[in-house]
Coordinates of C-alpha atoms in Angstrom, one line a residue:
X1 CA -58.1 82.3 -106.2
X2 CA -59.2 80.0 -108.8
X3 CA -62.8 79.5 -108.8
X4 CA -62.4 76.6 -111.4
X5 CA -60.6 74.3 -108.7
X6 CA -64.2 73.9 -107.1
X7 CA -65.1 70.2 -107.4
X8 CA -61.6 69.3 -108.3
X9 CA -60.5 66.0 -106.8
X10 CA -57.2 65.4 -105.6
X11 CA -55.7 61.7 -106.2
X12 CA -55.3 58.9 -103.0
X13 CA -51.9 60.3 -101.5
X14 CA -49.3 57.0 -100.4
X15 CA -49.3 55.3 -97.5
X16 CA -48.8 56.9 -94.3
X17 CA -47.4 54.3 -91.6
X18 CA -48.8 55.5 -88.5
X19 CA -45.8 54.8 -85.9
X20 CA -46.1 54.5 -81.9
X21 CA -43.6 57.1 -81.9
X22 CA -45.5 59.5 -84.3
X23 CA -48.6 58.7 -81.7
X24 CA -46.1 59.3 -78.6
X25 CA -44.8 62.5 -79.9
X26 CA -48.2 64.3 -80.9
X27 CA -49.4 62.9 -77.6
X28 CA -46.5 64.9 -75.8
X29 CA -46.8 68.1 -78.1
X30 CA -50.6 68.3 -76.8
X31 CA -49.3 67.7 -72.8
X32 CA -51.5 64.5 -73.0
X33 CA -50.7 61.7 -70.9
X34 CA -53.1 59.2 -71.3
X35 CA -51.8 55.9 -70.9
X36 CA -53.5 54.6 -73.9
X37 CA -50.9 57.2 -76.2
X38 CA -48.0 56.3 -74.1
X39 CA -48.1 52.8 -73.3
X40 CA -48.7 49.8 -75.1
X41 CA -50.2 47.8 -72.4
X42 CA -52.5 50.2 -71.4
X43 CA -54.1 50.7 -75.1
X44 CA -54.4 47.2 -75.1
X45 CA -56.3 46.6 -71.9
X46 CA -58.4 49.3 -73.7
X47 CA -59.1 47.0 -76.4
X48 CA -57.0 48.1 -79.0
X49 CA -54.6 46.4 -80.3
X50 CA -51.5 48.8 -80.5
X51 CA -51.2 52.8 -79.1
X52 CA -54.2 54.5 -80.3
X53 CA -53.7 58.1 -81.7
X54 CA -55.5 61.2 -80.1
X55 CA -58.5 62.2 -82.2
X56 CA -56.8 65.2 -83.6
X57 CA -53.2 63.4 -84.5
X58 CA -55.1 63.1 -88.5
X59 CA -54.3 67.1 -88.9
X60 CA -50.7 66.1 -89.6
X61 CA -51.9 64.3 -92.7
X62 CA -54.6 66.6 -93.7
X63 CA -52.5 69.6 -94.0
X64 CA -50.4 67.5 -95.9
X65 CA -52.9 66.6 -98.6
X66 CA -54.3 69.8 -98.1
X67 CA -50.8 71.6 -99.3
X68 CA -51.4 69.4 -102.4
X69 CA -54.1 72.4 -104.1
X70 CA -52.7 75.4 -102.3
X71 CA -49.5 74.8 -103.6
X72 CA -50.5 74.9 -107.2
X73 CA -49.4 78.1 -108.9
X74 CA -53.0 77.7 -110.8
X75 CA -55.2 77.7 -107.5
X76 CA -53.6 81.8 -107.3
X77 CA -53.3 81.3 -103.3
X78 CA -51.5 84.3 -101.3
X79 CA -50.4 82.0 -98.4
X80 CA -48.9 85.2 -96.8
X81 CA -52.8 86.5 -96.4
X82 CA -53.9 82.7 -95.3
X83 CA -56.2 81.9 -92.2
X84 CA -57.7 78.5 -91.0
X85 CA -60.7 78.7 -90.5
X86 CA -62.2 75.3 -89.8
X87 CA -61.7 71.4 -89.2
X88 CA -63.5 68.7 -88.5
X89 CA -63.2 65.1 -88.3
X90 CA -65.4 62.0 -88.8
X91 CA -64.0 59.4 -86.8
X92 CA -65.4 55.9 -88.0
X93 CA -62.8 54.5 -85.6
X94 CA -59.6 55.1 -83.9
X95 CA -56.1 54.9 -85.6
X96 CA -53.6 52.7 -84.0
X97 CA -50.0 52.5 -84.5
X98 CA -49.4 50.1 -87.2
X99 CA -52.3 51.3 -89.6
X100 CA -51.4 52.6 -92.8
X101 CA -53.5 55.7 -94.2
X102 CA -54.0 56.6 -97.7
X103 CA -56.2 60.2 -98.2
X104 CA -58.5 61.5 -101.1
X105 CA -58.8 65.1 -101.3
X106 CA -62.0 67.0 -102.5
X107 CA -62.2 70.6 -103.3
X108 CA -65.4 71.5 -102.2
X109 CA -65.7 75.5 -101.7
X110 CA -64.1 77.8 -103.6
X111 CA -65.8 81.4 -103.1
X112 CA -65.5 84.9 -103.1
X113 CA -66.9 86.6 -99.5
X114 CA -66.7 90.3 -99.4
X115 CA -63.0 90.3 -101.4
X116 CA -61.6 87.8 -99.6
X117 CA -61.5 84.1 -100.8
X118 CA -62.7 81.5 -98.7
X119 CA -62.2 77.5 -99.7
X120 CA -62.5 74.1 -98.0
X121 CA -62.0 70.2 -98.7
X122 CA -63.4 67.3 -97.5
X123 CA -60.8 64.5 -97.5
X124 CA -61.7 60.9 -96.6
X125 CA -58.7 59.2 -95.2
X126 CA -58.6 55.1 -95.5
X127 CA -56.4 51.9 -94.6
X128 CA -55.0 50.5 -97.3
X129 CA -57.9 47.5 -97.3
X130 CA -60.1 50.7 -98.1
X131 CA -61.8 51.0 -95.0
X132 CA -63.1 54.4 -94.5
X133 CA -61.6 55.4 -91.4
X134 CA -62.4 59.1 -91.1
X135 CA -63.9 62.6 -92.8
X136 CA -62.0 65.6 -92.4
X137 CA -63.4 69.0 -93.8
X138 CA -61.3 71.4 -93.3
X139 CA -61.5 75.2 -94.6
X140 CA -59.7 78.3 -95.0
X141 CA -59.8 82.0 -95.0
X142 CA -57.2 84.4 -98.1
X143 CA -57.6 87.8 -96.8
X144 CA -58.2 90.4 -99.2
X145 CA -55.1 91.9 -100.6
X146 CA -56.3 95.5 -99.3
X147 CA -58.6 96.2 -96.3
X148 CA -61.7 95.8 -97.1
X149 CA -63.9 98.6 -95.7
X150 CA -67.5 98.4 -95.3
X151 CA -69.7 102.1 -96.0
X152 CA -71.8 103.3 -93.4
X153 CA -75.3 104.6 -94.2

C-alpha cells in the first residue's frame, strides 16, 4: 500500500437522498421493528419530522466513499487480502428520510504493522446546508501477502 495517500483528502461526494424506503429496508435487513423506522406517524410523535434512520444505516454511504481510495490502482490495495477492522460514528443528530447527505473523505492512517498494511479514514458526512451531521472513522486491515511468522526465543 501506498504510504503517500496518508493525509490525502477525498473531495465532497453528491448528494445522497435519504428515502423512507432506503430507511424501511436497512431497518428490515437488521430484523428491527421500531416503529419510528417503519412508520411515519410513529417517528413523528417522536419528534421527528419524517422516518428516522437506525444509527448504523450511514455504513451504506461510508463504504461508498470509502471505495473511492481503495479503488485507486495507486493506493496498491489487495482487496482479496482485505479485513474491516473498525467503525465508528459521531452522530450530531439523526438522519431522517428526506435529508440529503454529501461526504468528505480523509485518509488518515496509512501504516505498515508487522507486513501487513493497516489504513483508516475519517469521513464527515453533511446536509446539503453544510450542517455536520456525523463522524465516521472507519479502518481496515490488508493481510500480508505471505504468513507472517513470528520467531520464538
Amino acid at each position: 500500500m501506498n504510504t503517500d495517500f496518508r493525509g490525502r483528502v477525498y473531495p465532497v461526494t453528491r448528494a445522497y437522498e435519504v428515502s423512507r424506503e432506503k430507511i424501511r429496508e436497512f431497518a428490515a435487513a437488521l430484523g428491527d421493528d421500531n416503529p419510528a423506522y417503519h412508520d411515519v406517524a410513529a417517528a413523528r410523535s417522536l419528534g421527528h419530522p419524517d422516518l428516522v434512520a437506525p444509527p448504523t444505516f450511514l455504513v451504506t454511504l461510508t463504504l461508498m466513499a470509502d471505495d473511492r481510495a481503495m479503488s485507486d490502482p495507486e493506493f496498491g490495495l489487495a482487496r482479496a487480502r482485505l479485513m474491516h477492522r473498525d467503525l465508528n460514528f459521531t452522530h450530531l443528530r439523526p438522519v431522517h428520510a428526506g435529508d440529503a447527505l454529501t461526504l468528505a473523505e480523509t485518509i488518515t492512517q496509512v501504516d505498515d504493522l508487522g507486513g501487513h498494511g493497516v489504513f483508516a479514514f475519517r469521513t464527515e458526512i453533511r446536509s446539503t446546508d453544510d450542517e455536520l451531521v456525523c463522524v465516521a472513522t472507519s479502518s481496515f486491515v490488508q493481510r500480508a501477502e505471505t504468513p507472517v511468522v513470528a520467531e520464538v526465543a
